[in-house]
XYZ file of C-alpha atoms in Angstrom:
648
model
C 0.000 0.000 0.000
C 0.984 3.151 -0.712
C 2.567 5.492 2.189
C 0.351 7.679 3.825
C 2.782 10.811 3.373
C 3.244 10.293 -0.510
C -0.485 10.953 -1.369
C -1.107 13.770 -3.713
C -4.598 14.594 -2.311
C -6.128 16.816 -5.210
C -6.410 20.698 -3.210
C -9.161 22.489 -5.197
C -10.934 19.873 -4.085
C -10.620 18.914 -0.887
C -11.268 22.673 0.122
C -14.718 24.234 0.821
C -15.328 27.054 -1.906
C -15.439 30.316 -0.088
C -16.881 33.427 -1.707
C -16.341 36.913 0.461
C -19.202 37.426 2.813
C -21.603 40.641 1.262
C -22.474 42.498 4.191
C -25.078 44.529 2.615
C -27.022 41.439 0.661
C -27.897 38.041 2.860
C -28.108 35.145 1.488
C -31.147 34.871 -1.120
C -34.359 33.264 0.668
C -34.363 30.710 -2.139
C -30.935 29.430 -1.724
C -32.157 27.780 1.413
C -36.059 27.259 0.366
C -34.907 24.792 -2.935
C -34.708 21.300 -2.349
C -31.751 19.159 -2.365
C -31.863 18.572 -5.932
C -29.115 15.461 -5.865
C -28.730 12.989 -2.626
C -28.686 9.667 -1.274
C -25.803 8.198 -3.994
C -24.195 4.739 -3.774
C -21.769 3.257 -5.500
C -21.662 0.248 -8.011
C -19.321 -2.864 -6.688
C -16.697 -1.759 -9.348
C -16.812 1.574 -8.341
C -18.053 2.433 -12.288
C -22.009 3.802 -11.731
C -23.466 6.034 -9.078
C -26.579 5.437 -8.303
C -28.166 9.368 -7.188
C -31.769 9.941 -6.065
C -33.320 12.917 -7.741
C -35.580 15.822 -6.713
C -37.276 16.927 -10.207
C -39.504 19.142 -8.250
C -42.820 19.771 -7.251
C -43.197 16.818 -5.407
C -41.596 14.671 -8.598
C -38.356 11.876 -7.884
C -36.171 9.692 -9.647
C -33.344 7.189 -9.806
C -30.076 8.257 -12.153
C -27.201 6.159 -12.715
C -24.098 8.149 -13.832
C -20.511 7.040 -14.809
C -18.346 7.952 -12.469
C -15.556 8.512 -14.709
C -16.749 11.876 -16.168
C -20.429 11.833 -14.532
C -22.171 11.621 -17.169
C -25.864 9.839 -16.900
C -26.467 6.321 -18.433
C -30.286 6.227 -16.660
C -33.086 7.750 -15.299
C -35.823 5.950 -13.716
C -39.338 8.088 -12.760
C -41.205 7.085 -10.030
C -45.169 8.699 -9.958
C -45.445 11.582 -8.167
C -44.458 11.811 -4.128
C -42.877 8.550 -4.702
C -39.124 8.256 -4.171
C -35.844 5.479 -3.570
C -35.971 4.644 0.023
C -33.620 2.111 -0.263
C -30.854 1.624 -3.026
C -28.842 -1.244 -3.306
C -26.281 -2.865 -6.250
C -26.264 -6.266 -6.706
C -23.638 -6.648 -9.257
C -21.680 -4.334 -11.333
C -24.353 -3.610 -13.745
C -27.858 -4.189 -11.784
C -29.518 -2.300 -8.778
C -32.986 -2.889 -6.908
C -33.993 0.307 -4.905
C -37.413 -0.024 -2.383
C -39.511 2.823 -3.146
C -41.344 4.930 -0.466
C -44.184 8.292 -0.430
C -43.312 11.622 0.419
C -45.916 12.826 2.635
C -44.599 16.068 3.675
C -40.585 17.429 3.419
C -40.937 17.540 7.618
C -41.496 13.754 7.840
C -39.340 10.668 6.688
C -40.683 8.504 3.282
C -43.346 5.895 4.534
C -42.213 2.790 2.567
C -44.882 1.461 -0.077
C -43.113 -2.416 0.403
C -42.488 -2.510 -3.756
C -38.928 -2.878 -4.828
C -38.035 -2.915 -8.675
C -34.826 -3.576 -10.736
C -33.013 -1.821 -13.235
C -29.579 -2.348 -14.790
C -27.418 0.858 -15.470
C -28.176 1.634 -18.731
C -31.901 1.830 -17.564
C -32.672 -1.664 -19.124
C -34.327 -4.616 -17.953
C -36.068 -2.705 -15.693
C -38.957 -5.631 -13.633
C -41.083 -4.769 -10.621
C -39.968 -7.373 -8.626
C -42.268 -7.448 -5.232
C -44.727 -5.378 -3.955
C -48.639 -5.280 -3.592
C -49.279 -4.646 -7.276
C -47.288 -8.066 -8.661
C -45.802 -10.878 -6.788
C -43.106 -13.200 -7.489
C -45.900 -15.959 -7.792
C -43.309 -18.158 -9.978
C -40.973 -18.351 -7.152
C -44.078 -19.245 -4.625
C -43.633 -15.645 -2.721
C -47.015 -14.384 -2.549
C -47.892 -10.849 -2.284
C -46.880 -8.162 0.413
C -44.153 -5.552 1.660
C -40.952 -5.832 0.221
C -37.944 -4.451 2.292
C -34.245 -4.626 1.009
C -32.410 -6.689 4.296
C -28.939 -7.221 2.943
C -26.751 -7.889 0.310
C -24.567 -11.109 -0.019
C -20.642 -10.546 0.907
C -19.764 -10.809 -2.807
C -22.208 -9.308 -5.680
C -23.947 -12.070 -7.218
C -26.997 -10.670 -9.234
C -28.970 -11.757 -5.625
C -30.540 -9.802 -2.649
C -31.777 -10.322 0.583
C -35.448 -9.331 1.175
C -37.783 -9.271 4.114
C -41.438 -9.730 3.501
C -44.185 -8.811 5.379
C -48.136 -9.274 4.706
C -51.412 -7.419 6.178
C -52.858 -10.842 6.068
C -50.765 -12.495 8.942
C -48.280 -11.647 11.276
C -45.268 -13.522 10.085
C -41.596 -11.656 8.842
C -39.722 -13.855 6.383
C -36.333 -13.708 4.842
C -36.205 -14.418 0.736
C -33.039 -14.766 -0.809
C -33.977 -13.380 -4.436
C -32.773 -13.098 -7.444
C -32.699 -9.707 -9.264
C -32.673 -10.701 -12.953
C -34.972 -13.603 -12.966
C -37.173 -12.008 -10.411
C -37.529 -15.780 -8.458
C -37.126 -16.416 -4.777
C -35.967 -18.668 -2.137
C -37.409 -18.728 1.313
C -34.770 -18.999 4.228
C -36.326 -17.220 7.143
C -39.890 -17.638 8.736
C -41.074 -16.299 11.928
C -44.503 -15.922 13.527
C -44.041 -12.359 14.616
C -44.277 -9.520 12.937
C -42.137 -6.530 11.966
C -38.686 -8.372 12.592
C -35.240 -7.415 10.906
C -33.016 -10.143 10.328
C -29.233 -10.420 10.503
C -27.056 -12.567 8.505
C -23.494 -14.242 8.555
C -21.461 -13.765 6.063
C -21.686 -17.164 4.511
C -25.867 -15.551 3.956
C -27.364 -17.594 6.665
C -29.932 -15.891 8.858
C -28.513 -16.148 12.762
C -30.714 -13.253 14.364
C -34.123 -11.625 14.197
C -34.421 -8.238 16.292
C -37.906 -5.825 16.594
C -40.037 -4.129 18.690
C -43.091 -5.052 19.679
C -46.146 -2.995 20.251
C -44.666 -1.482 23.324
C -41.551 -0.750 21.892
C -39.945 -3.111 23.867
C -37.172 -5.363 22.399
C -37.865 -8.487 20.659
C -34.463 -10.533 19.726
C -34.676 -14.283 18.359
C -31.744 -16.526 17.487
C -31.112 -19.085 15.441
C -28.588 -22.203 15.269
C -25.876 -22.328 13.185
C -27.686 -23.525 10.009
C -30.489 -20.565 10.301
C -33.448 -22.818 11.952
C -34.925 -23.551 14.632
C -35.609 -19.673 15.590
C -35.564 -19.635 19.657
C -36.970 -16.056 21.397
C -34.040 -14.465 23.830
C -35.763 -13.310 26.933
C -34.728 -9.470 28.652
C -32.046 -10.195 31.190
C -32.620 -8.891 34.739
C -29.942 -6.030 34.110
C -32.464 -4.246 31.301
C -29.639 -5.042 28.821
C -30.654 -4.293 25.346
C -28.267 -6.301 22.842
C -28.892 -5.412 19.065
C -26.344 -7.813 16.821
C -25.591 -5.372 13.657
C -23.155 -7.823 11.975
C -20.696 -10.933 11.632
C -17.092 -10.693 11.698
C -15.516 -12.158 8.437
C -14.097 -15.454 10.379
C -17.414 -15.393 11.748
C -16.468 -15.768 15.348
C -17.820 -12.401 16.682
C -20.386 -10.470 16.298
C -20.934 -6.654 16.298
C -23.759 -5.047 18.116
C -24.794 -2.056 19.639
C -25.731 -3.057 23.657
C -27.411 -0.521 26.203
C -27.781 -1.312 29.900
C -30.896 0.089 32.040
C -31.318 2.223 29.654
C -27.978 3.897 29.202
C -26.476 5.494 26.000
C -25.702 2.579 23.548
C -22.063 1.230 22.974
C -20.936 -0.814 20.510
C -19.306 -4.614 21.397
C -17.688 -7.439 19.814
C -19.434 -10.349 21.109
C -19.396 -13.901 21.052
C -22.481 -15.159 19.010
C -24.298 -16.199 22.136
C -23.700 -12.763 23.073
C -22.869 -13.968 26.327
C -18.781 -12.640 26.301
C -18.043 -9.079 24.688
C -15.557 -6.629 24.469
C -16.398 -2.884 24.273
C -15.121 -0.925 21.495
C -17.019 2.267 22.198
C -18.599 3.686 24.082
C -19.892 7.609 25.427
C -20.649 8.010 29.204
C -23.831 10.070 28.122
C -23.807 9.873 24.091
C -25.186 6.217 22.461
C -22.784 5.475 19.109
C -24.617 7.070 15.864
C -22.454 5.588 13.237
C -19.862 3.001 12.702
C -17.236 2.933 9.668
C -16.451 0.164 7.468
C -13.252 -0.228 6.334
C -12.474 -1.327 2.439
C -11.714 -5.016 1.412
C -13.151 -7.705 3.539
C -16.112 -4.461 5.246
C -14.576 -5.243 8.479
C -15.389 -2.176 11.451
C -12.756 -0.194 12.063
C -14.105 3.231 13.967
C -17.270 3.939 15.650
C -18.848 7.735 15.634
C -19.904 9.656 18.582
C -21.565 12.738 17.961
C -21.116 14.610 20.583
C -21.185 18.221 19.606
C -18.773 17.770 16.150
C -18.926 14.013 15.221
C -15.901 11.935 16.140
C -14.799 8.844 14.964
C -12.967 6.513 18.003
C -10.756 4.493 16.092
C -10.213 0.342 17.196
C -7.040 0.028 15.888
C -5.058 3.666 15.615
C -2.130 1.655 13.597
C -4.461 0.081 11.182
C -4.296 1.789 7.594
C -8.179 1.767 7.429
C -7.733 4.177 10.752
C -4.462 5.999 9.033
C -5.953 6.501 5.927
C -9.343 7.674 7.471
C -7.725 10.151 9.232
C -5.503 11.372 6.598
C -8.398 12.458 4.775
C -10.703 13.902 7.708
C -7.533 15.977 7.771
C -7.777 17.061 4.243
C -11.427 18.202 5.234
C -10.909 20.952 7.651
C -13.687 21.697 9.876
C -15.690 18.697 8.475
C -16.660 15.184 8.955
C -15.250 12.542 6.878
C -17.661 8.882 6.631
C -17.334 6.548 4.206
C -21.168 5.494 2.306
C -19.044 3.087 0.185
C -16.237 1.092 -1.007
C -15.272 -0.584 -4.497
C -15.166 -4.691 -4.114
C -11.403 -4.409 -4.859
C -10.938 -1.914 -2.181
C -9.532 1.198 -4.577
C -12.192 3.121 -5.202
C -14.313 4.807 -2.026
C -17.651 7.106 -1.757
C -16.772 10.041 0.418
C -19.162 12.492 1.899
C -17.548 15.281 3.824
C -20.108 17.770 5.473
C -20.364 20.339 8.928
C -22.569 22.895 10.466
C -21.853 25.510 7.780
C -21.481 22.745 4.466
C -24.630 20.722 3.659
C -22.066 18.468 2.077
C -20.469 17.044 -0.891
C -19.340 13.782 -2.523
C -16.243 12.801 -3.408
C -14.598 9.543 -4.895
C -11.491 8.613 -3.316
C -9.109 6.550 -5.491
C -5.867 5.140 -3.797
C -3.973 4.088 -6.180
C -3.803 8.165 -7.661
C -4.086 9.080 -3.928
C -7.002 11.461 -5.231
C -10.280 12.546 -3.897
C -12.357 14.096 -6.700
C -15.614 16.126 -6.330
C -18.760 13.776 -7.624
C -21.776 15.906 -6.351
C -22.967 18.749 -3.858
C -26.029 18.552 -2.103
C -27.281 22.088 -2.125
C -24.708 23.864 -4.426
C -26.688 27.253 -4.266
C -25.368 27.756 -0.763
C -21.958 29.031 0.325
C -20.558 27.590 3.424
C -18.658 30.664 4.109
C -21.622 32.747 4.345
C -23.193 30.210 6.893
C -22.869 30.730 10.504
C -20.938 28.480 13.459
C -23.147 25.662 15.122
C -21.370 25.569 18.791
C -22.666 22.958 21.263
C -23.687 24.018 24.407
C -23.824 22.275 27.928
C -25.917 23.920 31.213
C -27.853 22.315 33.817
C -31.570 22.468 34.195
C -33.343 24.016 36.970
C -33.424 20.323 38.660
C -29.248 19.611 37.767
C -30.284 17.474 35.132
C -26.869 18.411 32.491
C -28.468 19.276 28.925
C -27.101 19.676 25.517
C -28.314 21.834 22.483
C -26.466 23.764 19.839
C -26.438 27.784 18.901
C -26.179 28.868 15.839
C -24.169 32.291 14.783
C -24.472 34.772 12.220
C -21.628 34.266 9.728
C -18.883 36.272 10.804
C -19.872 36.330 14.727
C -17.384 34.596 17.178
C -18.258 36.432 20.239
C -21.629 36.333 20.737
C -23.723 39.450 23.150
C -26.690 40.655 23.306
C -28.250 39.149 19.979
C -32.356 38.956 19.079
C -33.021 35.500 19.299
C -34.879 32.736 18.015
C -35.484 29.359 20.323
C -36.155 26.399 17.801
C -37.571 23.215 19.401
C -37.214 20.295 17.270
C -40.069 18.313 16.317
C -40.479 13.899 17.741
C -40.224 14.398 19.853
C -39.420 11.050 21.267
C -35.917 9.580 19.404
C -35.396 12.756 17.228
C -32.443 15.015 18.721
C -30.525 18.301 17.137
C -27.131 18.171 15.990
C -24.191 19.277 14.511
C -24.805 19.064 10.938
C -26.020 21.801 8.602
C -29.488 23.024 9.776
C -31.615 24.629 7.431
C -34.137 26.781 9.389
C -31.295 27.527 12.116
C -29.227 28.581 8.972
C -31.737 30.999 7.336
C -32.636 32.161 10.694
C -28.809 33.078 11.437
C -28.660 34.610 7.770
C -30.756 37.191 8.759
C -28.926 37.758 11.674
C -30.603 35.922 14.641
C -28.790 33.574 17.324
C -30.602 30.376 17.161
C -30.922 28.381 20.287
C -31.666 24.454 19.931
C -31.921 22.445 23.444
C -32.099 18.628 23.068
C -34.686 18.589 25.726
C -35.409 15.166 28.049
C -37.197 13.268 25.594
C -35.079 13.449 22.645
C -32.722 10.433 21.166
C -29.673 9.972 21.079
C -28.988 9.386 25.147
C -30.282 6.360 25.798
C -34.180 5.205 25.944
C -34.045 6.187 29.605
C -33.834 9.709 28.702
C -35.743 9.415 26.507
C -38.845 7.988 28.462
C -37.639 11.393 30.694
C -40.170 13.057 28.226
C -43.095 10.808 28.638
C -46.177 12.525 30.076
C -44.244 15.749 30.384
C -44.915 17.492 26.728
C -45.770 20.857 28.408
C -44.242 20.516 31.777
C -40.764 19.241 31.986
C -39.426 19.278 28.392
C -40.893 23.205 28.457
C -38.888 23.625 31.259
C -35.738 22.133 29.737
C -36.246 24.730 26.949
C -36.738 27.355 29.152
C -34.096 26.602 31.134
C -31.765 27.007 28.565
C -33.047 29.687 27.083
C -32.494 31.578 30.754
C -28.771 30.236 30.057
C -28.196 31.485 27.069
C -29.435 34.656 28.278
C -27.668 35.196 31.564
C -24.327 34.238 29.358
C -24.938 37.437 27.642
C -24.979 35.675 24.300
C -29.184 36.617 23.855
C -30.934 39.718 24.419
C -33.287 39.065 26.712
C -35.878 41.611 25.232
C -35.927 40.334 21.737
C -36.696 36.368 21.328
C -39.283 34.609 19.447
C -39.638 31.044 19.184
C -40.401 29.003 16.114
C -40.746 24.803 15.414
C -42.324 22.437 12.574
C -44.411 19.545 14.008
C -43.910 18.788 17.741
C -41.516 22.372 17.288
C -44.585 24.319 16.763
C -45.973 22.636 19.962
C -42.973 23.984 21.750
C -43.319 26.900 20.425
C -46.944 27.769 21.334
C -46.553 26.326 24.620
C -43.380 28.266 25.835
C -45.350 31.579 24.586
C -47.932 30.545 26.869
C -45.714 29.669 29.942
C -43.267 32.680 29.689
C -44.537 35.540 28.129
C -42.332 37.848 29.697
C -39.517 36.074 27.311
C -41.382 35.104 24.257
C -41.991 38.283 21.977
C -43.425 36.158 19.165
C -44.066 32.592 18.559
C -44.925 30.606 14.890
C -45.689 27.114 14.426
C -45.798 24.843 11.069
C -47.586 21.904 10.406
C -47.834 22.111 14.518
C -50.116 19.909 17.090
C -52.186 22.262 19.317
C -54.627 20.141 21.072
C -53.303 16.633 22.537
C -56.972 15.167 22.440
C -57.312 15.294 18.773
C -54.314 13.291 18.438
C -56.689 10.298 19.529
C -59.339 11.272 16.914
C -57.427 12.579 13.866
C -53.377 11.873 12.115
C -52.203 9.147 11.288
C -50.088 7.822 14.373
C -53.513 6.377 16.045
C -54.116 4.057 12.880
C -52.165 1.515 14.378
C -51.587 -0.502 17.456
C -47.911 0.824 17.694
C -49.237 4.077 17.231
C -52.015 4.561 19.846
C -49.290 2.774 22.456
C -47.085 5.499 21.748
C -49.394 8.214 22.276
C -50.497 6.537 25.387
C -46.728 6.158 26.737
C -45.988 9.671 25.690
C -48.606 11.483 26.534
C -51.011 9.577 28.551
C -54.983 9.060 28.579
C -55.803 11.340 31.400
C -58.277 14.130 29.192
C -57.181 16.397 32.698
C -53.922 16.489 31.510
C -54.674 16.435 27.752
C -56.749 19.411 28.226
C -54.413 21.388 30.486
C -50.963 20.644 28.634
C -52.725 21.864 25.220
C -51.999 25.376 24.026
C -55.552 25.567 22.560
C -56.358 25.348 26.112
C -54.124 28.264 26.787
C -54.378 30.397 24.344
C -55.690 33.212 26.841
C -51.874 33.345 28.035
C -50.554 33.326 25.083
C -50.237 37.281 24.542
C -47.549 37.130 21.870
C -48.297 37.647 18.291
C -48.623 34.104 16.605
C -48.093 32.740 13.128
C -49.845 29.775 11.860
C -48.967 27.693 9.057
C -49.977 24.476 7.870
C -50.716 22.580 4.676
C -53.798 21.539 3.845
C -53.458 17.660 3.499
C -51.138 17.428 6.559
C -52.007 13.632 7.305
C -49.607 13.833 10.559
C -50.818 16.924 12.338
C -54.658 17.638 10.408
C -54.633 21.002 9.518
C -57.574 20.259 12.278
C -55.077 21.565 14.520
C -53.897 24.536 13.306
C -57.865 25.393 12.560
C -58.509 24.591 16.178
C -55.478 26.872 17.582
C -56.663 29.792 15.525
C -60.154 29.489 16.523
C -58.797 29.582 20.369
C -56.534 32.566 19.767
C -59.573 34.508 18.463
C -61.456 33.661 21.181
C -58.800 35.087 23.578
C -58.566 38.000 21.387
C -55.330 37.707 19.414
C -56.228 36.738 16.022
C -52.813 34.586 14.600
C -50.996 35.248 10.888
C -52.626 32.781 8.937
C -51.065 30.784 6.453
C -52.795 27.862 4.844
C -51.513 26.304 1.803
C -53.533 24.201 -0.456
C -52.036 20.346 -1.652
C -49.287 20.363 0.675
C -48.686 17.809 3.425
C -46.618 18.300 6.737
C -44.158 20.359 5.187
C -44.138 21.805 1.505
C -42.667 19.690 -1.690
C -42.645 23.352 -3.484
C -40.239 25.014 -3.931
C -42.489 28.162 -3.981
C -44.453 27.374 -0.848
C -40.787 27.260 0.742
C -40.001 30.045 -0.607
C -43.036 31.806 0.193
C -43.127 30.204 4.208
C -39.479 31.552 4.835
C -40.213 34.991 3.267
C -43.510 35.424 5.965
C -41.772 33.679 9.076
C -38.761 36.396 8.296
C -41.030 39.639 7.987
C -43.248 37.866 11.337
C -39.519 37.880 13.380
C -38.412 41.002 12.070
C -41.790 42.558 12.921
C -41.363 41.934 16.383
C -37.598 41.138 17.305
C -35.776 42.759 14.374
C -32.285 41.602 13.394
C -29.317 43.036 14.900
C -27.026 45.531 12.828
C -25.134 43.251 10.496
């Protein structure tokens, strides 16, 4: 291999473009409003194709396959409209199946449709290969949802694929074959919703899920992938979630939590009985692990705690050397591998941080070159993006919290700035971070701090704070927000006078409720897509359609109409003396524009009539880019209204 220190690494690339920062003009409203255009790519087993998922607009997707040579495109598969790649896999150097899934609203993840299709590079041979509308009846597989589970450890035309069925309760494993579109069954287990997890010779050894009451479910198998046997919760509380096989097949990798605790990641026996630890976070649960080229064994795992940070196994190994070589070449960013070449030469990069949405770049070691594939948002200049710095205070009752502010571009010293509080939305298992944030971005670009708290409920630390959020929507977690934004304030870094708070989803709760509980601090408050009366939850959205869904609501916010009624902002509207903006799409199937309807109504009532935006054929966030465009440009002339910008 070649030595670390003779690598040319290719320097117009490897830098972030920086333009000079125009005082007098901020950053266009529509450079942040436009969708990522380009995302998601993976790369082909030779390292030839890219596979890219593609935003055509207006609620329109596709999948294109480009050369990676000289980019240029060789396919472009359509999907109808608000239907997207959810999953994209190659299963040789020439063939790809990708799981499609519909866009409900830009705020909310794809819900999978369970149909998965094939198509070979050049766009040909394209088969719908499982699904609801066509079945692989020649193989025996009857009808139902398709998920992609794995690939084999060398291409071979063949996929793994878990089935499910409305009919029955049952999650089976198919090994299938993408060109002749026939299957073989090689997992079947009475209970539903599982994930399996496979050796590397392909033979199904585990079967993890939760069950109704999101409580682990973890079945294992024998050596030869039978005789499935259910693993019972040890008195301890420890949570053991196998991820993969080592390539001798001795250990296996997993991610393990005890009583609740952050989650490390182990090498265990595959019993899971003996295990070594090879990371771990006394407050932060591993988000990420990296894969090293060649044989895809582990070789780093990735706290992100403030600025991800990958803790390297082996600091001699040249998967570690070379990883860090190149975060190195990426100053300010974070380096992770999506992808490796089955030789081991060629490598997907994707470099990003809080002020670069990121880019792609294939890494090629025997030139020792990393060239620019793709950007993600290229209309946006990192250096006219502000600093995300992690922050750490206590709460009122010692808990320690985390969050993140974000800084005008060009501030480094922080005092005395209007600012804007941003709860995110979950808000169960959904946490802020370090990455580039949109809203906090535009919000800074117009010369606001923005103050994110990852509140007791959010993910990230553990289910046990997590479940710290139960029952507590507008009592505790308020507080946590409050709390910090009392920090932020007596550190000088807010003025006191001049906040306003703003969320989408569960963040529009947040923000209504915090206007309600502290309106000497809250100037002005505006909610999107928001939920504004907990009782409606149980009567319209979708999360009550299912079993899984009504538990949850009943974990996280209880049955008790007492509390429903009194932890509702409709309920207190008559507090809330702030002026309020309202917007919501009109097909919102998460949060009914019911809600909003119902939170204007109250505010009228009280006598404080909200801003009222309501935008027809749009969902829990907007797929246009003109609705975007058209939100950002009201929520900036609401803020500067009330709190007005500082001097920039």
């Amino acid at each position: 291999m070649m030595g670390l220190r003779t690598w040319a690494f290719a320097a117009a690339l490897l830098i972030v473009h920086i333009a000079p920062a125009d005082a007098e003009a901020p950053v266009p409203v529509e450079a942040f409003a436009a969708a990522n255009r380009l995302h998601s790519p993976r790369l082909s087993p030779d390292g030839a194709h890219l596979a890219i998922t593609a935003d055509l607009g207006d609620g329109h997707h596709a999948l294109a396959v480009h050369r990676t040579d000289d980019m240029q495109r060789t396919a472009l598969l359509r999907l109808p409209r608000y239907e997207l790649p959810t999953q994209v896999a190659w299963v040789s150097d020439t063939r790809l199946v990708l799981a499609k899934g519909r866009q409900v609203g830009s705020r909310e993840a794809p819900l999978p449709t369970g149909d998965i299709i094939a198509t070979d590079a050049d766009g040909k041979n394209q088969k719908y290969l499982f699904g609801y509308q066509q079945s692989l009846r020649t193989a025996g597989i009857e009808a139902g949802f398709g998920y992609i589970e794995g690939l084999p450890a060398t291409p071979n035309g063949r996929f793994y694929m878990r089935r499910l069925s409305r009919d029955t309760q049952r999650s089976q494993l198919y090994d299938v074959d993408a060109g002749n579109a026939t299957g073989r069954l090689v997992a079947d287990i009475d209970v539903k919703d599982l994930r399996f997890t496979l050796d590397r010779q392909g033979v199904p050894r585990f079967a993890t899920g939760v069950d109704d009451n999101d409580r682990q479910v973890l079945f294992v198998a024998d050596a030869q992938g039978r005789h499935w046997t259910p693993v019972a919760a040890d008195a301890a509380g420890t949570v053991w979630t196998p991820y993969a096989f080592s390539v001798d097949g001795t250990q296996v990798y997993a991610l393990q939590s005890v009583n609740g605790g952050p989650s490390r990641l182990v090498a265990s026996s595959p019993d899971g009985r003996d295990h070594r630890v090879l990371a771990q976070h006394p407050v932060r649960s591993v988000s990420d692990i990296e894969w090293g080229a060649g044989l895809l064994q582990p070789f780093a795992a990735v706290i992100a705690d403030g600025k991800p940070r990958a803790i390297y196994f082996d600091p001699q190994s040249p998967d570690t050397q070379l990883h860090d070589a190149l975060s190195n070449s990426f100053p300010d960013h974070y380096v992770a591998y999506v992808d490796h070449s089955r030789d081991g030469n060629r490598s997907l990069l994707y470099a990003f941080s809080d002020r670069d949405p990121g880019s792609w770049y294939l890494f090629d070691r025997a030139q020792g070159k990393a060239s620019l594939l793709l950007s993600s948002r290229e209309g946006l200049d990192a250096a006219r993006m502000g600093e995300r710095r992690a922050i750490r205070f206590r709460a009122s009752d010692g808990m320690e919290l985390e969050g993140f502010m974000t800084l005008p571009a060009g501030v480094t010293t922080p005092a005395g700035l209007p600012t804007v509080i941003v709860p995110h939305g979950g808000p169960h298992a959904v946490r802020d971070d370090w990455a580039f944030d949109q809203d906090a971005q535009f919000l800074a670009s117009r010369g606001y701090l923005v103050l994110q708290v990852n509140y007791r409920g959010s993910g990230g630390r553990g289910r046990a704070f997590e479940e710290a959020g139960y029952l507590k929507w507008g009592t505790r977690v308020q507080d946590d927000l409050l709390d910090g934004l009392r920090w932020t304030i007596a550190q000088g870094y807010a003025d006191g006078r001049r906040v306003c708070a703003y969320g989408a989803s569960f963040g529009a709760y947040s923000a209504m409720m915090l206007a309600a509980r502290a309106p000497d601090l809250i100037k002005c408050t505006a909610g999107l897509a928001g939920v504004y009366d907990l009782k409606m939850l149980y009567a319209k959205g979708d999360i009550r359609t299912t079993q899984a869904g009504s538990n949850y609501l009943a974990r996280a916010i209880g049955r008790d109409e007492a509390a429903l009624t009194s932890a509702s902002p409709t309920t207190l509207a008559t507090r809330i003396t702030a002026p309020v903006l309202l917007v919501h799409g009109e097909l919102d199937e998460r949060a009914p524009i019911a809600q909003a309807k119902a939170m204007q109504a109250a505010l009228e009532r009280a006598g404080h009539a909200p801003e009222w935006m309501a935008v027809p054929g749009e969902g829990h966030g907007f797929h246009a880019d003109a609705n975007n465009i058209a939100f950002y440009r009201k929520l900036e002339a609401f803020l500067a209204r009330h709190i007005g910008p500082a001097a920039r």
